[in-house]
Amino acid sequence: MMDVALVAVFAALIAAFSLVPGINLVVVPITLQTLAVGLTAMVIGPWRAFAATSLYLLVGFAGLPVFANGAAGIGVLARGSAGYLLSFPLYALLVGLLAQAVVRRGWRQRWLRLFLAGLVGSFTLVHPMGIAGMMVNVNLPLAKAFTLDMTFWVGDLIKTAIAAGVAVAVHKAFPALLATRRVPGPVTA
Amino acid sequence: MRAGAQLFGQHLPTGSWVHRLGIGTKYALVLLPSLASLVVRQWWLALALVALGAGLLLASRIPARWSLRLPWYFVVMAVLVSLYGFIAVSWQAGTTTLANIIGALLVSRVLTMTTPAADLVDALVGVARPLDRFVPQASERFGLAVALMLRSIPHLVDSFGQVRQAARARGLQRRVAGLLTPVVIMAVAHAQRSGEALTARGLGDPDDRIER
Amino acid sequence: MIRLEGAGVTVAGFSQGRPVDHTILHPITLDLDTPRTAVIGANGSGKSTLLRLLNGLTLPSQGRVLVDDLDTARDGAAVRRRVGFVFTEPLAQLVMSTPADDVELSLRRRHRDRSQRRALARHLLTEQGLADLADSSVHDLSGGERQLVALTSVLAVEPSVIVADEPTTLLDLRNRNRVQTALLALPQQLVVATHDLEFAAACDRAIVVDEGRVVADDLPGRAIDSYRRLMGAT
């Protein structure tokens, strides 16, 4: 049940960060939402992060107002931001796998490697899917969608850097979270 | 507004026939037309989606100043987003984008404004039930995860507020990472305690109804 | 009836880069059959671990723990049905958003009918004086009210033993009294860890734990005296 609880609480974290006021940038609301998705991927590992982001999307699609600006329902799929939303589970899986490798191998320069892992996920999945979403939903040609997507790059770099920093601190506090095997500690559940 | 209230305060009961529709019917009314319109992308279908959403919301007898009100940031976004279609492609393309965004919002509202949140959760868990055949306890665990998630949102929003205040008191509010680290550490600790409590309550244990 | 047979807990840890075992609880053998038993000890003494052994939340690294002759390591689910556990922090153990829903969740196993479940949940909450709060958000309740809801949810499973780990530590005086009164009034066997020596004195037996060992096991008056001497507060 520990896995269920981690998945549920991190889905809640993404929702909470989506609801905390952020900045609106015309097409895609910039909130702490993507930061929370990055954190989830780097902190709880690939499969739990995949489950947490999927749970977040499912609950939102089902009609509970957990998306940015209190939006809810399948309606968000009509928006320019649909591609970004749908990329979350895949991003969480990929970045989670990379982050897990970084933590398990005990590599030095953890922050830098986590930061790079986050960027790999962003630029191979989030941005391409975001661009595709804008092309389909808003009729933008590739070049325009790409230009618009570029406006998020700086914010993305900053958010990934912050997420990596926070993740390093959290793994120091909970070394067992991504450990290779369960540490035979007192908690067996 | 409190996140908890925000989360569950969308349901506005009036007892209309729209409210009384079965949840399956409501989901069908929301999902099928929205998806159809998103896939087909025709201006007339998108306008029909707006008409469907507005019609059902009016029939729900929820005052239109709530049910049909569009937040200003939403309007600004929708107009700006469709502007490109109007200018560079055709009026049909612009109309499709604009009407799809507004129509999908209105139709979604039919669900959220006429259905208690608990019923939405139940429906979601019901959809997961067929999975039980492949993964034991799948829908039960899924239901617990949804419930625990919704319960934890206001808790996390509050802990974010507390950390922000504590940081302000120490004059540290500038560093975002410094603000977020305690929130995430609290979240992990909260998850671990909740996981233990779930286990201690025997939730997620194999079903024992037959045994008794 | 709970019996510990040489039950001890060690965890793997690291010290200066080398793996070492930390002993949290040295092997303990004792029977818990008194109606109300208090477990007292300093923070980090191992009393939480001792309590967690009782319903299988922690499994012993050596020896075994038996609840009505069921081994916690082998019959975990059956043990958890017999031994209910109340935690220190009430908000972590409430799953649902309202007290009524949370109690109903505990009833799901035994009562299939939803309306019957609903009525029973309300009845149980009324018994704890929480009828008015049944449909409020658990987030809006006071700490004591949350703890009573948590207790009601645990009782709804109809356990024969209640284990409570510092259930009043986070509460103010009024709420502390309320939760303490509710716990002492239970017909079930109670095992409670507490820093509140008045609460311990109201039990029938007190066990003092220090540095992972049981150092006193006696009537509350005498056990509390030895605890006071131990803490250097004579």
CSV table of N, CA, C and O in Angstrom, one decimal, chain B residues 59-143:
chain,number,residue,atom,x,y,z
B,59,ALA,N,-31.0,24.0,-19.2
B,59,ALA,CA,-32.0,23.0,-18.8
B,59,ALA,C,-31.8,22.6,-17.3
B,59,ALA,O,-32.7,22.1,-16.6
B,60,SER,N,-30.5,22.7,-16.9
B,60,SER,CA,-30.2,22.3,-15.5
B,60,SER,C,-30.8,23.3,-14.5
B,60,SER,O,-30.7,23.0,-13.3
B,61,ARG,N,-31.3,24.4,-14.9
B,61,ARG,CA,-31.8,25.5,-14.1
B,61,ARG,C,-30.8,26.1,-13.1
B,61,ARG,O,-31.2,26.7,-12.1
B,62,ILE,N,-29.5,25.8,-13.3
B,62,ILE,CA,-28.5,26.6,-12.6
B,62,ILE,C,-28.5,28.0,-13.2
B,62,ILE,O,-28.5,28.1,-14.4
B,63,PRO,N,-28.5,29.0,-12.3
B,63,PRO,CA,-28.5,30.4,-12.9
B,63,PRO,C,-27.4,30.5,-14.0
B,63,PRO,O,-26.3,30.2,-13.7
B,64,ALA,N,-27.8,31.1,-15.1
B,64,ALA,CA,-26.9,31.2,-16.2
B,64,ALA,C,-25.7,32.1,-15.9
B,64,ALA,O,-24.6,31.9,-16.4
B,65,ARG,N,-25.8,33.0,-14.9
B,65,ARG,CA,-24.6,33.8,-14.6
B,65,ARG,C,-23.5,33.0,-14.0
B,65,ARG,O,-22.4,33.4,-13.9
B,66,TRP,N,-23.9,31.8,-13.4
B,66,TRP,CA,-22.8,30.9,-13.0
B,66,TRP,C,-22.5,29.8,-14.1
B,66,TRP,O,-21.3,29.6,-14.4
B,67,SER,N,-23.6,29.2,-14.6
B,67,SER,CA,-23.3,28.1,-15.5
B,67,SER,C,-22.7,28.5,-16.8
B,67,SER,O,-21.9,27.8,-17.4
B,68,LEU,N,-23.0,29.7,-17.3
B,68,LEU,CA,-22.5,30.2,-18.6
B,68,LEU,C,-21.3,31.2,-18.5
B,68,LEU,O,-20.8,31.6,-19.5
B,69,ARG,N,-21.0,31.6,-17.3
B,69,ARG,CA,-20.0,32.6,-17.2
B,69,ARG,C,-18.6,32.0,-17.6
B,69,ARG,O,-18.2,30.9,-17.2
B,70,LEU,N,-17.9,32.8,-18.4
B,70,LEU,CA,-16.5,32.4,-18.8
B,70,LEU,C,-15.5,33.3,-18.1
B,70,LEU,O,-15.6,34.5,-18.2
B,71,PRO,N,-14.5,32.7,-17.4
B,71,PRO,CA,-13.5,33.5,-16.7
B,71,PRO,C,-12.8,34.4,-17.8
B,71,PRO,O,-12.6,33.9,-18.9
B,72,TRP,N,-12.4,35.6,-17.4
B,72,TRP,CA,-11.8,36.5,-18.4
B,72,TRP,C,-10.5,35.9,-19.0
B,72,TRP,O,-10.3,36.0,-20.2
B,73,TYR,N,-9.7,35.2,-18.1
B,73,TYR,CA,-8.4,34.7,-18.7
B,73,TYR,C,-8.7,33.6,-19.7
B,73,TYR,O,-8.0,33.4,-20.7
B,74,PHE,N,-9.8,32.9,-19.5
B,74,PHE,CA,-10.2,31.9,-20.4
B,74,PHE,C,-10.6,32.5,-21.7
B,74,PHE,O,-10.2,32.0,-22.8
B,75,VAL,N,-11.4,33.5,-21.7
B,75,VAL,CA,-11.9,34.2,-22.9
B,75,VAL,C,-10.7,34.7,-23.7
B,75,VAL,O,-10.5,34.5,-24.9
B,76,VAL,N,-9.7,35.4,-23.0
B,76,VAL,CA,-8.6,36.0,-23.6
B,76,VAL,C,-7.8,34.9,-24.3
B,76,VAL,O,-7.4,35.0,-25.5
B,77,MET,N,-7.6,33.8,-23.6
B,77,MET,CA,-6.8,32.7,-24.2
B,77,MET,C,-7.5,32.1,-25.4
B,77,MET,O,-6.9,31.9,-26.5
B,78,ALA,N,-8.8,31.9,-25.3
B,78,ALA,CA,-9.6,31.3,-26.4
B,78,ALA,C,-9.5,32.1,-27.7
B,78,ALA,O,-9.3,31.7,-28.8
B,79,VAL,N,-9.7,33.5,-27.4
B,79,VAL,CA,-9.7,34.4,-28.6
B,79,VAL,C,-8.3,34.4,-29.2
B,79,VAL,O,-8.2,34.3,-30.5
B,80,LEU,N,-7.3,34.6,-28.4
B,80,LEU,CA,-5.9,34.7,-28.9
B,80,LEU,C,-5.6,33.5,-29.7
B,80,LEU,O,-4.9,33.5,-30.8
B,81,VAL,N,-6.0,32.3,-29.1
B,81,VAL,CA,-5.6,31.0,-29.7
B,81,VAL,C,-6.3,30.9,-31.1
B,81,VAL,O,-5.7,30.3,-32.0
B,82,SER,N,-7.5,31.3,-31.2
B,82,SER,CA,-8.2,31.1,-32.5
B,82,SER,C,-7.9,32.2,-33.5
B,82,SER,O,-8.2,32.0,-34.7
B,83,LEU,N,-7.3,33.3,-33.0
B,83,LEU,CA,-7.0,34.4,-33.9
B,83,LEU,C,-6.2,34.0,-35.1
B,83,LEU,O,-6.5,34.4,-36.2
B,84,TYR,N,-5.2,33.1,-34.8
B,84,TYR,CA,-4.4,32.7,-35.9
B,84,TYR,C,-5.2,32.0,-37.0
B,84,TYR,O,-5.0,32.3,-38.2
B,85,GLY,N,-6.1,31.1,-36.6
B,85,GLY,CA,-7.0,30.4,-37.5
B,85,GLY,C,-7.8,31.4,-38.4
B,85,GLY,O,-7.8,31.3,-39.6
B,86,PHE,N,-8.4,32.4,-37.7
B,86,PHE,CA,-9.2,33.4,-38.4
B,86,PHE,C,-8.4,34.1,-39.5
B,86,PHE,O,-8.8,34.3,-40.6
B,87,ILE,N,-7.2,34.6,-39.0
B,87,ILE,CA,-6.4,35.5,-39.9
B,87,ILE,C,-5.7,34.7,-41.0
B,87,ILE,O,-5.7,35.0,-42.2
B,88,ALA,N,-5.0,33.6,-40.6
B,88,ALA,CA,-4.1,33.0,-41.5
B,88,ALA,C,-4.7,31.8,-42.3
B,88,ALA,O,-4.2,31.4,-43.3
B,89,VAL,N,-5.7,31.2,-41.8
B,89,VAL,CA,-6.3,30.0,-42.4
B,89,VAL,C,-7.6,30.4,-43.1
B,89,VAL,O,-7.7,30.7,-44.3
B,90,SER,N,-8.7,30.3,-42.3
B,90,SER,CA,-10.0,30.7,-42.8
B,90,SER,C,-10.9,30.9,-41.7
B,90,SER,O,-10.6,30.6,-40.5
B,91,TRP,N,-12.1,31.5,-42.0
B,91,TRP,CA,-13.0,31.8,-40.8
B,91,TRP,C,-13.5,30.5,-40.3
B,91,TRP,O,-13.8,30.4,-39.1
B,92,GLN,N,-13.6,29.4,-41.1
B,92,GLN,CA,-14.1,28.1,-40.6
B,92,GLN,C,-13.1,27.6,-39.6
B,92,GLN,O,-13.5,27.1,-38.5
B,93,ALA,N,-11.8,27.7,-39.9
B,93,ALA,CA,-10.8,27.1,-39.0
B,93,ALA,C,-10.8,27.8,-37.7
B,93,ALA,O,-10.8,27.2,-36.6
B,94,GLY,N,-10.9,29.2,-37.7
B,94,GLY,CA,-10.9,30.0,-36.5
B,94,GLY,C,-12.2,29.6,-35.7
B,94,GLY,O,-12.1,29.5,-34.5
B,95,THR,N,-13.3,29.5,-36.3
B,95,THR,CA,-14.5,29.2,-35.6
B,95,THR,C,-14.4,27.8,-35.0
B,95,THR,O,-14.9,27.7,-33.8
B,96,THR,N,-13.9,26.9,-35.7
B,96,THR,CA,-13.7,25.5,-35.1
B,96,THR,C,-13.0,25.6,-33.8
B,96,THR,O,-13.4,25.0,-32.8
B,97,THR,N,-11.8,26.2,-33.9
B,97,THR,CA,-11.0,26.3,-32.7
B,97,THR,C,-11.7,26.9,-31.5
B,97,THR,O,-11.8,26.4,-30.4
B,98,LEU,N,-12.2,28.1,-31.8
B,98,LEU,CA,-12.9,28.9,-30.7
B,98,LEU,C,-14.1,28.1,-30.2
B,98,LEU,O,-14.2,28.0,-28.9
B,99,ALA,N,-14.9,27.6,-31.1
B,99,ALA,CA,-16.1,26.9,-30.6
B,99,ALA,C,-15.8,25.6,-29.9
B,99,ALA,O,-16.5,25.2,-28.9
B,100,ASN,N,-14.7,24.9,-30.3
B,100,ASN,CA,-14.3,23.7,-29.7
B,100,ASN,C,-13.9,23.9,-28.2
B,100,ASN,O,-14.3,23.2,-27.3
B,101,ILE,N,-13.1,25.0,-28.0
B,101,ILE,CA,-12.6,25.3,-26.7
B,101,ILE,C,-13.8,25.7,-25.8
B,101,ILE,O,-13.9,25.2,-24.7
B,102,ILE,N,-14.6,26.5,-26.3
B,102,ILE,CA,-15.8,27.0,-25.4
B,102,ILE,C,-16.8,25.8,-25.2
B,102,ILE,O,-17.2,25.6,-24.1
B,103,GLY,N,-17.1,25.1,-26.3
B,103,GLY,CA,-18.0,24.0,-26.2
B,103,GLY,C,-17.6,23.0,-25.3
B,103,GLY,O,-18.4,22.5,-24.4
B,104,ALA,N,-16.3,22.6,-25.4
B,104,ALA,CA,-15.8,21.5,-24.5
B,104,ALA,C,-15.9,21.9,-23.0
B,104,ALA,O,-16.2,21.1,-22.2
B,105,LEU,N,-15.6,23.2,-22.8
B,105,LEU,CA,-15.7,23.7,-21.4
B,105,LEU,C,-17.2,23.6,-20.9
B,105,LEU,O,-17.4,23.1,-19.8
B,106,LEU,N,-18.1,24.1,-21.7
B,106,LEU,CA,-19.5,24.1,-21.3
B,106,LEU,C,-20.0,22.6,-21.1
B,106,LEU,O,-20.7,22.3,-20.1
B,107,VAL,N,-19.7,21.8,-22.0
B,107,VAL,CA,-20.1,20.4,-21.9
B,107,VAL,C,-19.5,19.7,-20.6
B,107,VAL,O,-20.2,19.0,-19.9
B,108,SER,N,-18.3,20.0,-20.4
B,108,SER,CA,-17.6,19.4,-19.2
B,108,SER,C,-18.4,19.9,-17.9
B,108,SER,O,-18.5,19.2,-17.0
B,109,ARG,N,-18.8,21.2,-18.0
B,109,ARG,CA,-19.5,21.7,-16.8
B,109,ARG,C,-20.8,21.0,-16.6
B,109,ARG,O,-21.2,21.0,-15.4
B,110,VAL,N,-21.4,20.5,-17.6
B,110,VAL,CA,-22.7,19.8,-17.4
B,110,VAL,C,-22.4,18.7,-16.3
B,110,VAL,O,-23.2,18.4,-15.4
B,111,LEU,N,-21.3,18.0,-16.5
B,111,LEU,CA,-20.9,16.9,-15.6
B,111,LEU,C,-20.6,17.5,-14.2
B,111,LEU,O,-21.1,17.0,-13.2
B,112,THR,N,-19.7,18.5,-14.1
B,112,THR,CA,-19.2,18.9,-12.8
B,112,THR,C,-20.2,19.7,-12.0
B,112,THR,O,-20.2,19.6,-10.8
B,113,MET,N,-21.1,20.4,-12.7
B,113,MET,CA,-22.0,21.2,-12.0
B,113,MET,C,-23.3,20.5,-11.6
B,113,MET,O,-24.0,20.9,-10.7
B,114,THR,N,-23.6,19.4,-12.2
B,114,THR,CA,-24.8,18.6,-11.9
B,114,THR,C,-24.5,17.3,-11.2
B,114,THR,O,-25.5,16.6,-10.9
B,115,THR,N,-23.3,17.0,-10.9
B,115,THR,CA,-23.0,15.7,-10.2
B,115,THR,C,-22.1,15.9,-9.0
B,115,THR,O,-21.1,16.6,-9.0
B,116,PRO,N,-22.5,15.3,-7.9
B,116,PRO,CA,-21.6,15.4,-6.7
B,116,PRO,C,-20.3,14.7,-7.0
B,116,PRO,O,-20.2,13.7,-7.7
B,117,ALA,N,-19.2,15.3,-6.4
B,117,ALA,CA,-17.9,14.8,-6.6
B,117,ALA,C,-17.7,13.3,-6.3
B,117,ALA,O,-17.1,12.6,-7.0
B,118,ALA,N,-18.4,12.9,-5.2
B,118,ALA,CA,-18.3,11.5,-4.8
B,118,ALA,C,-18.8,10.6,-5.9
B,118,ALA,O,-18.3,9.5,-6.1
B,119,ASP,N,-19.9,11.0,-6.6
B,119,ASP,CA,-20.4,10.2,-7.7
B,119,ASP,C,-19.4,10.1,-8.9
B,119,ASP,O,-19.3,9.1,-9.6
B,120,LEU,N,-18.7,11.2,-9.1
B,120,LEU,CA,-17.7,11.2,-10.2
B,120,LEU,C,-16.6,10.2,-9.9
B,120,LEU,O,-16.2,9.4,-10.7
B,121,VAL,N,-16.2,10.2,-8.6
B,121,VAL,CA,-15.2,9.2,-8.2
B,121,VAL,C,-15.7,7.8,-8.3
B,121,VAL,O,-15.0,6.9,-8.8
B,122,ASP,N,-16.9,7.6,-7.9
B,122,ASP,CA,-17.5,6.2,-8.0
B,122,ASP,C,-17.5,5.7,-9.4
B,122,ASP,O,-17.2,4.6,-9.7
B,123,ALA,N,-17.9,6.6,-10.3
B,123,ALA,CA,-18.0,6.3,-11.7
B,123,ALA,C,-16.6,5.9,-12.2
B,123,ALA,O,-16.4,4.9,-13.0
B,124,LEU,N,-15.6,6.7,-11.8
B,124,LEU,CA,-14.2,6.4,-12.3
B,124,LEU,C,-13.8,5.0,-11.8
B,124,LEU,O,-13.2,4.3,-12.5
B,125,VAL,N,-14.1,4.7,-10.5
B,125,VAL,CA,-13.7,3.4,-10.0
B,125,VAL,C,-14.5,2.3,-10.7
B,125,VAL,O,-13.9,1.2,-11.0
B,126,GLY,N,-15.7,2.6,-11.0
B,126,GLY,CA,-16.5,1.6,-11.7
B,126,GLY,C,-15.9,1.2,-13.0
B,126,GLY,O,-16.0,0.0,-13.4
B,127,VAL,N,-15.4,2.2,-13.7
B,127,VAL,CA,-14.8,1.9,-15.0
B,127,VAL,C,-13.6,1.0,-14.9
B,127,VAL,O,-13.2,0.2,-15.7
B,128,ALA,N,-12.9,1.0,-13.7
B,128,ALA,CA,-11.7,0.2,-13.5
B,128,ALA,C,-12.0,-1.2,-13.1
B,128,ALA,O,-11.1,-2.0,-13.0
B,129,ARG,N,-13.3,-1.5,-12.8
B,129,ARG,CA,-13.7,-2.8,-12.2
B,129,ARG,C,-13.3,-4.0,-13.1
B,129,ARG,O,-12.8,-5.0,-12.6
B,130,PRO,N,-13.4,-3.9,-14.4
B,130,PRO,CA,-13.0,-5.0,-15.3
B,130,PRO,C,-11.6,-5.4,-15.1
B,130,PRO,O,-11.2,-6.6,-15.3
B,131,LEU,N,-10.7,-4.5,-14.6
B,131,LEU,CA,-9.3,-4.8,-14.5
B,131,LEU,C,-9.1,-5.8,-13.3
B,131,LEU,O,-8.0,-6.5,-13.3
B,132,ASP,N,-10.1,-6.0,-12.4
B,132,ASP,CA,-9.9,-6.9,-11.3
B,132,ASP,C,-9.6,-8.3,-11.8
B,132,ASP,O,-9.0,-9.1,-11.0
B,133,ARG,N,-10.1,-8.6,-12.9
B,133,ARG,CA,-9.9,-10.0,-13.4
B,133,ARG,C,-8.4,-10.2,-13.7
B,133,ARG,O,-7.9,-11.3,-13.6
B,134,PHE,N,-7.7,-9.2,-14.0
B,134,PHE,CA,-6.2,-9.4,-14.4
B,134,PHE,C,-5.3,-9.1,-13.2
B,134,PHE,O,-4.4,-9.7,-12.9
B,135,VAL,N,-5.7,-8.0,-12.5
B,135,VAL,CA,-4.9,-7.6,-11.3
B,135,VAL,C,-5.8,-7.7,-10.1
B,135,VAL,O,-6.8,-6.9,-10.0
B,136,PRO,N,-5.5,-8.6,-9.1
B,136,PRO,CA,-6.4,-8.6,-8.0
B,136,PRO,C,-6.5,-7.3,-7.2
B,136,PRO,O,-5.5,-6.6,-7.1
B,137,GLN,N,-7.7,-6.9,-6.8
B,137,GLN,CA,-7.8,-5.7,-6.0
B,137,GLN,C,-7.6,-4.4,-6.8
B,137,GLN,O,-7.4,-3.4,-6.2
B,138,ALA,N,-7.5,-4.5,-8.2
B,138,ALA,CA,-7.2,-3.3,-9.0
B,138,ALA,C,-8.1,-2.2,-8.7
B,138,ALA,O,-7.7,-1.1,-8.4
B,139,SER,N,-9.4,-2.4,-8.8
B,139,SER,CA,-10.4,-1.3,-8.7
B,139,SER,C,-10.4,-0.8,-7.3
B,139,SER,O,-10.5,0.4,-7.1
B,140,GLU,N,-10.2,-1.6,-6.3
B,140,GLU,CA,-10.2,-1.2,-4.9
B,140,GLU,C,-9.0,-0.3,-4.7
B,140,GLU,O,-9.2,0.8,-4.1
B,141,ARG,N,-7.9,-0.7,-5.2
B,141,ARG,CA,-6.7,0.1,-5.0
B,141,ARG,C,-6.8,1.4,-5.7
B,141,ARG,O,-6.4,2.5,-5.2
B,142,PHE,N,-7.3,1.4,-6.9
B,142,PHE,CA,-7.5,2.6,-7.7
B,142,PHE,C,-8.4,3.5,-7.0
B,142,PHE,O,-8.2,4.7,-6.9
B,143,GLY,N,-9.6,3.0,-6.4
B,143,GLY,CA,-10.5,3.8,-5.7
B,143,GLY,C,-9.8,4.5,-4.5
B,143,GLY,O,-10.0,5.7,-4.2
